[in-house]
Amino acid sequence: MLSRSETVEHLFEAMHGLSIEIKKVITQMGFRDLIDFPIDEVPTRLAFFVVDCLDVETMNLRLPTGNLQISPQTVNEVLGLPKGSRRLESNEGKREKNDRFEEEWKDQYKDETKLTTSAISKQIKKTTNTYFIFKMNFLMLVANTFGTCDKSYVAKTTVLENVLEEDDVTEID
């Protein structure tokens, strides 16, 4: 099941020691609240409790005192993540099958056996530029830290497949 290293530790590590220029880019992307992210672990008991109580079909936390609906608004209020009007997996921004950017992005991880949040975090820490490849690394780390509800170590590439260079990420939910 989930442990400390599989939750927020990699995001915490990536968000500390960033340059002013990179912090500006993160702010422009709508993720200012994640700069200097203060949480380096989620207690295992809390993670198990949330997983046990979460109904993923209805996105309700079934608590002893009643249900708590998890909505884009809730996520925005609690974590400060952008709440845009466009769904991530809409057909508006679908990357072509042999997109050169996707190949370039994946090339950064050619020495990794699997694409994980740990690998993405390490890549962000090495970044010195604010090009789109950094933005994609950041979005992939955030999405795979907060947006997946399974036990897999392998990062999902949904963001890579659905966010294009010309997209305004503040408009994506």
Short mmCIF file of N, CA and C in Angstrom, two decimals:
data_model
loop_
_atom_site.label_atom_id
_atom_site.label_comp_id
_atom_site.label_asym_id
_atom_site.label_seq_id
_atom_site.Cartn_x
_atom_site.Cartn_y
_atom_site.Cartn_z
N MET A 1 0.84 -1.18 0.00
CA MET A 1 0.00 0.00 0.00
C MET A 1 0.88 1.25 0.00
N LEU A 2 0.31 2.39 0.22
CA LEU A 2 1.06 3.64 0.18
C LEU A 2 1.99 3.79 1.37
N SER A 3 3.17 4.31 1.12
CA SER A 3 4.09 4.63 2.20
C SER A 3 4.55 6.06 2.01
N ARG A 4 5.36 6.52 2.92
CA ARG A 4 5.85 7.89 2.88
C ARG A 4 6.45 8.23 1.52
N SER A 5 7.31 7.38 0.98
CA SER A 5 8.00 7.70 -0.26
C SER A 5 7.08 7.67 -1.47
N GLU A 6 5.90 7.09 -1.33
CA GLU A 6 4.98 7.01 -2.46
C GLU A 6 3.94 8.12 -2.43
N THR A 7 4.01 9.01 -1.47
CA THR A 7 2.98 10.04 -1.38
C THR A 7 3.53 11.38 -1.83
N VAL A 8 3.95 12.21 -0.91
CA VAL A 8 4.32 13.59 -1.26
C VAL A 8 5.81 13.90 -1.13
N GLU A 9 6.59 12.94 -0.69
CA GLU A 9 8.02 13.20 -0.46
C GLU A 9 8.73 13.73 -1.71
N HIS A 10 8.43 13.17 -2.87
CA HIS A 10 9.13 13.59 -4.09
C HIS A 10 8.73 15.01 -4.51
N LEU A 11 7.47 15.36 -4.30
CA LEU A 11 7.05 16.74 -4.57
C LEU A 11 7.74 17.69 -3.61
N PHE A 12 7.77 17.33 -2.34
CA PHE A 12 8.45 18.15 -1.33
C PHE A 12 9.90 18.39 -1.74
N GLU A 13 10.61 17.34 -2.12
CA GLU A 13 12.01 17.46 -2.51
C GLU A 13 12.19 18.35 -3.73
N ALA A 14 11.32 18.20 -4.71
CA ALA A 14 11.44 18.98 -5.95
C ALA A 14 11.17 20.46 -5.73
N MET A 15 10.31 20.78 -4.77
CA MET A 15 9.87 22.17 -4.60
C MET A 15 10.80 23.01 -3.72
N HIS A 16 11.83 22.44 -3.18
CA HIS A 16 12.74 23.20 -2.32
C HIS A 16 14.04 23.50 -3.03
N GLY A 17 14.48 24.74 -2.92
CA GLY A 17 15.73 25.16 -3.54
C GLY A 17 15.58 25.57 -4.99
N LEU A 18 14.37 25.88 -5.42
CA LEU A 18 14.15 26.30 -6.80
C LEU A 18 14.63 27.74 -7.01
N SER A 19 15.06 28.04 -8.22
CA SER A 19 15.49 29.40 -8.54
C SER A 19 14.29 30.34 -8.58
N ILE A 20 14.55 31.62 -8.46
CA ILE A 20 13.49 32.63 -8.54
C ILE A 20 12.79 32.56 -9.88
N GLU A 21 13.55 32.34 -10.95
CA GLU A 21 12.98 32.25 -12.30
C GLU A 21 12.00 31.08 -12.40
N ILE A 22 12.38 29.94 -11.86
CA ILE A 22 11.50 28.76 -11.91
C ILE A 22 10.28 28.97 -11.02
N LYS A 23 10.44 29.62 -9.88
CA LYS A 23 9.29 29.92 -9.02
C LYS A 23 8.30 30.84 -9.74
N LYS A 24 8.81 31.77 -10.55
CA LYS A 24 7.92 32.67 -11.32
C LYS A 24 7.10 31.87 -12.32
N VAL A 25 7.74 30.92 -12.98
CA VAL A 25 7.05 30.08 -13.96
C VAL A 25 5.97 29.26 -13.27
N ILE A 26 6.28 28.67 -12.14
CA ILE A 26 5.30 27.88 -11.39
C ILE A 26 4.12 28.76 -10.97
N THR A 27 4.40 29.98 -10.55
CA THR A 27 3.34 30.92 -10.18
C THR A 27 2.47 31.24 -11.39
N GLN A 28 3.08 31.50 -12.55
CA GLN A 28 2.33 31.81 -13.77
C GLN A 28 1.45 30.63 -14.20
N MET A 29 1.88 29.42 -13.88
CA MET A 29 1.11 28.23 -14.22
C MET A 29 -0.07 28.02 -13.26
N GLY A 30 -0.13 28.81 -12.19
CA GLY A 30 -1.25 28.71 -11.25
C GLY A 30 -0.98 27.84 -10.04
N PHE A 31 0.29 27.50 -9.79
CA PHE A 31 0.63 26.60 -8.69
C PHE A 31 1.46 27.28 -7.60
N ARG A 32 1.26 28.56 -7.40
CA ARG A 32 2.03 29.33 -6.41
C ARG A 32 2.00 28.68 -5.03
N ASP A 33 0.87 28.11 -4.64
CA ASP A 33 0.74 27.52 -3.31
C ASP A 33 1.62 26.29 -3.10
N LEU A 34 2.14 25.72 -4.18
CA LEU A 34 3.01 24.54 -4.03
C LEU A 34 4.49 24.92 -3.86
N ILE A 35 4.82 26.18 -4.11
CA ILE A 35 6.21 26.61 -3.93
C ILE A 35 6.56 26.46 -2.45
N ASP A 36 7.72 25.89 -2.20
CA ASP A 36 8.17 25.58 -0.83
C ASP A 36 7.14 24.71 -0.10
N PHE A 37 6.59 23.76 -0.83
CA PHE A 37 5.60 22.81 -0.31
C PHE A 37 6.01 22.32 1.07
N PRO A 38 5.15 22.50 2.10
CA PRO A 38 5.57 22.24 3.48
C PRO A 38 5.41 20.80 3.97
N ILE A 39 4.78 19.94 3.20
CA ILE A 39 4.49 18.59 3.69
C ILE A 39 5.47 17.60 3.06
N ASP A 40 6.24 16.91 3.90
CA ASP A 40 7.20 15.95 3.36
C ASP A 40 6.76 14.50 3.56
N GLU A 41 5.68 14.30 4.28
CA GLU A 41 5.15 12.95 4.42
C GLU A 41 3.70 13.00 4.88
N VAL A 42 3.00 11.93 4.55
CA VAL A 42 1.64 11.73 5.03
C VAL A 42 1.70 10.48 5.90
N PRO A 43 1.31 10.58 7.16
CA PRO A 43 1.37 9.40 8.03
C PRO A 43 0.62 8.22 7.40
N THR A 44 1.23 7.07 7.46
CA THR A 44 0.67 5.88 6.83
C THR A 44 -0.75 5.59 7.31
N ARG A 45 -1.00 5.75 8.59
CA ARG A 45 -2.36 5.50 9.12
C ARG A 45 -3.38 6.43 8.47
N LEU A 46 -3.01 7.70 8.28
CA LEU A 46 -3.92 8.65 7.64
C LEU A 46 -4.17 8.25 6.19
N ALA A 47 -3.11 7.87 5.48
CA ALA A 47 -3.26 7.45 4.09
C ALA A 47 -4.18 6.24 3.98
N PHE A 48 -3.98 5.23 4.85
CA PHE A 48 -4.84 4.05 4.84
C PHE A 48 -6.28 4.43 5.13
N PHE A 49 -6.49 5.32 6.11
CA PHE A 49 -7.83 5.75 6.48
C PHE A 49 -8.53 6.41 5.29
N VAL A 50 -7.84 7.31 4.63
CA VAL A 50 -8.44 8.01 3.49
C VAL A 50 -8.75 7.03 2.36
N VAL A 51 -7.80 6.15 2.05
CA VAL A 51 -8.02 5.16 0.99
C VAL A 51 -9.22 4.27 1.33
N ASP A 52 -9.31 3.83 2.58
CA ASP A 52 -10.43 2.98 3.00
C ASP A 52 -11.77 3.71 2.93
N CYS A 53 -11.77 5.01 3.18
CA CYS A 53 -13.02 5.78 3.24
C CYS A 53 -13.43 6.39 1.89
N LEU A 54 -12.53 6.40 0.93
CA LEU A 54 -12.82 7.07 -0.34
C LEU A 54 -13.62 6.17 -1.27
N ASP A 55 -14.75 6.69 -1.71
CA ASP A 55 -15.57 6.04 -2.74
C ASP A 55 -15.21 6.75 -4.04
N VAL A 56 -14.41 6.11 -4.88
CA VAL A 56 -13.92 6.77 -6.10
C VAL A 56 -15.01 6.97 -7.13
N GLU A 57 -16.09 6.20 -7.05
CA GLU A 57 -17.20 6.37 -7.98
C GLU A 57 -17.91 7.71 -7.74
N THR A 58 -18.14 8.04 -6.47
CA THR A 58 -18.86 9.27 -6.13
C THR A 58 -17.93 10.38 -5.66
N MET A 59 -16.64 10.05 -5.46
CA MET A 59 -15.64 10.98 -4.93
C MET A 59 -16.10 11.54 -3.58
N ASN A 60 -16.59 10.65 -2.75
CA ASN A 60 -16.99 10.98 -1.38
C ASN A 60 -16.06 10.28 -0.40
N LEU A 61 -15.67 11.02 0.63
CA LEU A 61 -15.01 10.39 1.77
C LEU A 61 -16.12 10.02 2.73
N ARG A 62 -16.27 8.74 3.01
CA ARG A 62 -17.30 8.26 3.94
C ARG A 62 -16.71 8.33 5.34
N LEU A 63 -17.07 9.35 6.08
CA LEU A 63 -16.54 9.59 7.42
C LEU A 63 -17.59 9.24 8.47
N PRO A 64 -17.17 8.97 9.70
CA PRO A 64 -18.13 8.64 10.76
C PRO A 64 -19.17 9.75 10.98
N THR A 65 -18.81 10.99 10.69
CA THR A 65 -19.74 12.10 10.91
C THR A 65 -20.54 12.45 9.66
N GLY A 66 -20.33 11.72 8.56
CA GLY A 66 -21.04 11.99 7.31
C GLY A 66 -20.08 12.00 6.14
N ASN A 67 -20.63 12.13 4.96
CA ASN A 67 -19.82 12.13 3.75
C ASN A 67 -19.23 13.51 3.47
N LEU A 68 -18.02 13.50 2.92
CA LEU A 68 -17.37 14.73 2.49
C LEU A 68 -17.14 14.60 0.99
N GLN A 69 -17.82 15.44 0.21
CA GLN A 69 -17.70 15.42 -1.25
C GLN A 69 -16.37 16.04 -1.67
N ILE A 70 -15.60 15.32 -2.46
CA ILE A 70 -14.34 15.85 -3.00
C ILE A 70 -14.64 16.37 -4.40
N SER A 71 -14.46 17.65 -4.59
CA SER A 71 -14.76 18.29 -5.87
C SER A 71 -13.55 19.11 -6.32
N PRO A 72 -13.55 19.56 -7.56
CA PRO A 72 -12.46 20.45 -7.99
C PRO A 72 -12.33 21.68 -7.08
N GLN A 73 -13.45 22.19 -6.60
CA GLN A 73 -13.43 23.35 -5.70
C GLN A 73 -12.74 22.99 -4.38
N THR A 74 -13.05 21.80 -3.84
CA THR A 74 -12.43 21.34 -2.60
C THR A 74 -10.92 21.23 -2.78
N VAL A 75 -10.50 20.62 -3.87
CA VAL A 75 -9.07 20.44 -4.15
C VAL A 75 -8.40 21.81 -4.27
N ASN A 76 -9.06 22.74 -4.94
CA ASN A 76 -8.53 24.09 -5.08
C ASN A 76 -8.37 24.76 -3.73
N GLU A 77 -9.37 24.63 -2.88
CA GLU A 77 -9.32 25.28 -1.57
C GLU A 77 -8.29 24.66 -0.64
N VAL A 78 -8.16 23.34 -0.65
CA VAL A 78 -7.27 22.65 0.27
C VAL A 78 -5.82 22.69 -0.21
N LEU A 79 -5.60 22.41 -1.48
CA LEU A 79 -4.23 22.30 -1.99
C LEU A 79 -3.77 23.52 -2.80
N GLY A 80 -4.69 24.36 -3.21
CA GLY A 80 -4.32 25.52 -4.01
C GLY A 80 -4.02 25.17 -5.46
N LEU A 81 -4.53 24.02 -5.92
CA LEU A 81 -4.33 23.63 -7.32
C LEU A 81 -5.32 24.39 -8.19
N PRO A 82 -4.90 24.75 -9.41
CA PRO A 82 -5.80 25.49 -10.31
C PRO A 82 -7.08 24.70 -10.60
N LYS A 83 -8.14 25.43 -10.83
CA LYS A 83 -9.43 24.83 -11.17
C LYS A 83 -9.90 25.50 -12.46
N GLY A 84 -9.42 24.97 -13.57
CA GLY A 84 -9.77 25.55 -14.86
C GLY A 84 -11.09 25.02 -15.38
N SER A 85 -11.46 25.49 -16.56
CA SER A 85 -12.74 25.10 -17.14
C SER A 85 -12.62 23.92 -18.10
N ARG A 86 -11.41 23.55 -18.49
CA ARG A 86 -11.21 22.45 -19.44
C ARG A 86 -10.75 21.19 -18.73
N ARG A 87 -11.41 20.08 -18.98
CA ARG A 87 -11.01 18.80 -18.42
C ARG A 87 -9.68 18.38 -19.05
N LEU A 88 -8.81 17.80 -18.26
CA LEU A 88 -7.50 17.37 -18.75
C LEU A 88 -7.62 16.40 -19.92
N GLU A 89 -8.52 15.46 -19.81
CA GLU A 89 -8.63 14.42 -20.82
C GLU A 89 -9.62 14.75 -21.92
N SER A 90 -9.90 16.03 -22.14
CA SER A 90 -10.79 16.41 -23.23
C SER A 90 -10.05 16.23 -24.55
N ASN A 91 -10.78 16.25 -25.62
CA ASN A 91 -10.15 16.09 -26.94
C ASN A 91 -9.57 17.38 -27.48
N GLU A 92 -9.69 18.46 -26.71
CA GLU A 92 -9.19 19.76 -27.17
C GLU A 92 -7.68 19.78 -27.35
N GLY A 93 -6.95 19.10 -26.49
CA GLY A 93 -5.50 19.17 -26.54
C GLY A 93 -4.86 17.79 -26.56
N LYS A 94 -5.19 16.99 -27.53
CA LYS A 94 -4.64 15.63 -27.61
C LYS A 94 -3.39 15.64 -28.47
N ARG A 95 -2.30 15.12 -27.92
CA ARG A 95 -1.03 15.03 -28.63
C ARG A 95 -1.09 13.95 -29.71
N GLU A 96 -0.48 14.21 -30.86
CA GLU A 96 -0.43 13.22 -31.94
C GLU A 96 0.43 12.03 -31.51
N LYS A 97 0.22 10.88 -32.11
CA LYS A 97 0.93 9.65 -31.74
C LYS A 97 2.45 9.79 -31.79
N ASN A 98 3.00 10.35 -32.84
CA ASN A 98 4.45 10.45 -33.00
C ASN A 98 4.95 11.88 -32.78
N ASP A 99 4.40 12.55 -31.80
CA ASP A 99 4.77 13.93 -31.49
C ASP A 99 6.24 14.00 -31.07
N ARG A 100 6.99 14.89 -31.67
CA ARG A 100 8.43 15.00 -31.38
C ARG A 100 8.68 15.45 -29.94
N PHE A 101 7.82 16.29 -29.40
CA PHE A 101 8.01 16.73 -28.02
C PHE A 101 7.92 15.54 -27.07
N GLU A 102 6.96 14.66 -27.29
CA GLU A 102 6.81 13.51 -26.41
C GLU A 102 8.08 12.66 -26.42
N GLU A 103 8.67 12.47 -27.61
CA GLU A 103 9.92 11.72 -27.71
C GLU A 103 11.04 12.44 -26.95
N GLU A 104 11.14 13.76 -27.11
CA GLU A 104 12.16 14.55 -26.42
C GLU A 104 11.98 14.47 -24.91
N TRP A 105 10.73 14.58 -24.46
CA TRP A 105 10.46 14.53 -23.03
C TRP A 105 10.85 13.16 -22.46
N LYS A 106 10.46 12.10 -23.13
CA LYS A 106 10.77 10.75 -22.65
C LYS A 106 12.27 10.46 -22.67
N ASP A 107 13.00 11.13 -23.57
CA ASP A 107 14.46 10.95 -23.66
C ASP A 107 15.18 11.28 -22.35
N GLN A 108 14.65 12.20 -21.56
CA GLN A 108 15.27 12.55 -20.27
C GLN A 108 15.32 11.36 -19.33
N TYR A 109 14.44 10.40 -19.55
CA TYR A 109 14.30 9.28 -18.64
C TYR A 109 14.78 7.96 -19.26
N LYS A 110 15.57 8.05 -20.30
CA LYS A 110 16.00 6.84 -21.00
C LYS A 110 16.86 5.93 -20.13
N ASP A 111 17.51 6.46 -19.10
CA ASP A 111 18.34 5.65 -18.21
C ASP A 111 17.55 5.07 -17.03
N GLU A 112 16.28 5.43 -16.93
CA GLU A 112 15.44 4.93 -15.84
C GLU A 112 14.77 3.63 -16.28
N THR A 113 14.65 2.69 -15.37
CA THR A 113 13.95 1.45 -15.72
C THR A 113 12.45 1.68 -15.80
N LYS A 114 11.95 2.59 -14.94
CA LYS A 114 10.53 2.96 -14.95
C LYS A 114 10.40 4.44 -14.68
N LEU A 115 9.39 5.06 -15.27
CA LEU A 115 9.11 6.47 -15.02
C LEU A 115 8.34 6.57 -13.70
N THR A 116 8.96 7.18 -12.69
CA THR A 116 8.35 7.30 -11.37
C THR A 116 8.36 8.76 -10.93
N THR A 117 7.63 9.06 -9.86
CA THR A 117 7.67 10.42 -9.32
C THR A 117 9.06 10.75 -8.80
N SER A 118 9.78 9.77 -8.33
CA SER A 118 11.15 9.98 -7.88
C SER A 118 12.03 10.45 -9.04
N ALA A 119 11.93 9.79 -10.18
CA ALA A 119 12.72 10.18 -11.36
C ALA A 119 12.34 11.58 -11.83
N ILE A 120 11.05 11.89 -11.82
CA ILE A 120 10.61 13.23 -12.25
C ILE A 120 11.12 14.29 -11.28
N SER A 121 11.03 14.01 -9.99
CA SER A 121 11.52 14.95 -8.98
C SER A 121 13.00 15.24 -9.17
N LYS A 122 13.78 14.20 -9.40
CA LYS A 122 15.22 14.37 -9.62
C LYS A 122 15.50 15.22 -10.86
N GLN A 123 14.71 15.02 -11.90
CA GLN A 123 14.88 15.80 -13.13
C GLN A 123 14.56 17.27 -12.88
N ILE A 124 13.52 17.55 -12.11
CA ILE A 124 13.17 18.93 -11.78
C ILE A 124 14.30 19.59 -11.00
N LYS A 125 14.87 18.87 -10.05
CA LYS A 125 15.97 19.42 -9.25
C LYS A 125 17.19 19.77 -10.11
N LYS A 126 17.39 19.05 -11.21
CA LYS A 126 18.52 19.31 -12.11
C LYS A 126 18.24 20.44 -13.09
N THR A 127 16.99 20.83 -13.24
CA THR A 127 16.59 21.80 -14.26
C THR A 127 17.12 23.19 -13.96
N THR A 128 17.65 23.81 -14.99
CA THR A 128 18.12 25.20 -14.86
C THR A 128 17.38 26.12 -15.82
N ASN A 129 16.50 25.58 -16.65
CA ASN A 129 15.76 26.43 -17.58
C ASN A 129 14.27 26.33 -17.31
N THR A 130 13.52 27.20 -17.93
CA THR A 130 12.08 27.22 -17.72
C THR A 130 11.33 26.88 -19.01
N TYR A 131 11.95 26.12 -19.86
CA TYR A 131 11.32 25.72 -21.11
C TYR A 131 10.14 24.80 -20.83
N PHE A 132 9.40 24.49 -21.89
CA PHE A 132 8.20 23.68 -21.74
C PHE A 132 8.50 22.30 -21.15
N ILE A 133 9.66 21.79 -21.40
CA ILE A 133 10.01 20.46 -20.87
C ILE A 133 10.01 20.50 -19.33
N PHE A 134 10.47 21.62 -18.74
CA PHE A 134 10.39 21.76 -17.28
C PHE A 134 8.94 21.82 -16.84
N LYS A 135 8.13 22.61 -17.55
CA LYS A 135 6.72 22.74 -17.19
C LYS A 135 6.03 21.37 -17.22
N MET A 136 6.37 20.57 -18.24
CA MET A 136 5.76 19.25 -18.33
C MET A 136 6.23 18.36 -17.18
N ASN A 137 7.50 18.43 -16.83
CA ASN A 137 7.99 17.66 -15.68
C ASN A 137 7.22 18.05 -14.42
N PHE A 138 7.05 19.34 -14.22
CA PHE A 138 6.34 19.84 -13.04
C PHE A 138 4.89 19.33 -13.04
N LEU A 139 4.20 19.48 -14.17
CA LEU A 139 2.80 19.04 -14.26
C LEU A 139 2.68 17.54 -14.05
N MET A 140 3.61 16.78 -14.59
CA MET A 140 3.60 15.33 -14.41
C MET A 140 3.78 14.96 -12.94
N LEU A 141 4.68 15.66 -12.25
CA LEU A 141 4.90 15.36 -10.83
C LEU A 141 3.67 15.70 -10.00
N VAL A 142 3.08 16.86 -10.24
CA VAL A 142 1.88 17.26 -9.49
C VAL A 142 0.74 16.29 -9.76
N ALA A 143 0.50 15.97 -11.03
CA ALA A 143 -0.60 15.08 -11.38
C ALA A 143 -0.42 13.69 -10.78
N ASN A 144 0.81 13.21 -10.77
CA ASN A 144 1.05 11.87 -10.25
C ASN A 144 1.16 11.84 -8.73
N THR A 145 1.33 12.99 -8.12
CA THR A 145 1.32 13.07 -6.66
C THR A 145 -0.11 13.17 -6.14
N PHE A 146 -0.91 14.03 -6.76
CA PHE A 146 -2.26 14.30 -6.24
C PHE A 146 -3.39 13.68 -7.07
N GLY A 147 -3.10 13.24 -8.27
CA GLY A 147 -4.19 12.86 -9.17
C GLY A 147 -4.35 11.39 -9.45
N THR A 148 -3.58 10.53 -8.79
CA THR A 148 -3.74 9.11 -9.05
C THR A 148 -4.19 8.40 -7.79
N CYS A 149 -5.00 7.39 -7.97
CA CYS A 149 -5.55 6.65 -6.83
C CYS A 149 -5.29 5.16 -6.99
N ASP A 150 -4.06 4.80 -7.29
CA ASP A 150 -3.75 3.38 -7.37
C ASP A 150 -2.41 3.10 -6.72
N LYS A 151 -2.00 1.84 -6.74
CA LYS A 151 -0.80 1.43 -6.02
C LYS A 151 0.43 1.38 -6.91
N SER A 152 0.32 1.75 -8.16
CA SER A 152 1.42 1.62 -9.10
C SER A 152 2.53 2.64 -8.83
N TYR A 153 3.77 2.20 -8.98
CA TYR A 153 4.92 3.10 -8.85
C TYR A 153 5.14 3.89 -10.14
N VAL A 154 4.62 3.38 -11.23
CA VAL A 154 4.87 3.97 -12.54
C VAL A 154 3.97 5.19 -12.73
N ALA A 155 4.57 6.30 -13.15
CA ALA A 155 3.82 7.54 -13.36
C ALA A 155 2.92 7.40 -14.58
N LYS A 156 1.73 7.93 -14.46
CA LYS A 156 0.78 7.96 -15.58
C LYS A 156 1.16 9.12 -16.50
N THR A 157 1.02 8.93 -17.80
CA THR A 157 1.42 9.96 -18.77
C THR A 157 0.25 10.76 -19.31
N THR A 158 -0.85 10.77 -18.60
CA THR A 158 -2.05 11.49 -19.05
C THR A 158 -1.75 12.95 -19.34
N VAL A 159 -0.98 13.61 -18.48
CA VAL A 159 -0.65 15.02 -18.70
C VAL A 159 0.18 15.18 -19.97
N LEU A 160 1.17 14.35 -20.14
CA LEU A 160 2.03 14.41 -21.32
C LEU A 160 1.20 14.26 -22.60
N GLU A 161 0.23 13.40 -22.57
CA GLU A 161 -0.59 13.12 -23.75
C GLU A 161 -1.64 14.20 -24.02
N ASN A 162 -2.00 14.99 -23.00
CA ASN A 162 -3.12 15.91 -23.14
C ASN A 162 -2.80 17.39 -22.96
N VAL A 163 -1.57 17.74 -22.66
CA VAL A 163 -1.21 19.14 -22.50
C VAL A 163 -0.20 19.50 -23.59
N LEU A 164 -0.58 20.46 -24.40
CA LEU A 164 0.27 20.89 -25.51
C LEU A 164 1.00 22.18 -25.17
N GLU A 165 2.04 22.47 -25.91
CA GLU A 165 2.88 23.63 -25.66
C GLU A 165 2.09 24.93 -25.61
N GLU A 166 1.08 25.05 -26.45
CA GLU A 166 0.32 26.30 -26.52
C GLU A 166 -0.82 26.38 -25.50
N ASP A 167 -1.04 25.33 -24.74
CA ASP A 167 -2.12 25.31 -23.75
C ASP A 167 -1.82 26.25 -22.57
N ASP A 168 -2.87 26.91 -22.09
CA ASP A 168 -2.80 27.69 -20.88
C ASP A 168 -3.18 26.73 -19.74
N VAL A 169 -2.20 26.27 -18.99
CA VAL A 169 -2.47 25.24 -17.98
C VAL A 169 -3.39 25.73 -16.87
N THR A 170 -3.50 27.05 -16.68
CA THR A 170 -4.42 27.55 -15.66
C THR A 170 -5.88 27.28 -16.04
N GLU A 171 -6.12 26.96 -17.31
CA GLU A 171 -7.47 26.67 -17.79
C GLU A 171 -7.82 25.20 -17.71
N ILE A 172 -6.85 24.36 -17.30
CA ILE A 172 -7.09 22.92 -17.24
C ILE A 172 -7.44 22.52 -15.81
N ASP A 173 -8.46 21.70 -15.67
CA ASP A 173 -8.89 21.22 -14.35
C ASP A 173 -8.23 19.88 -14.10
#
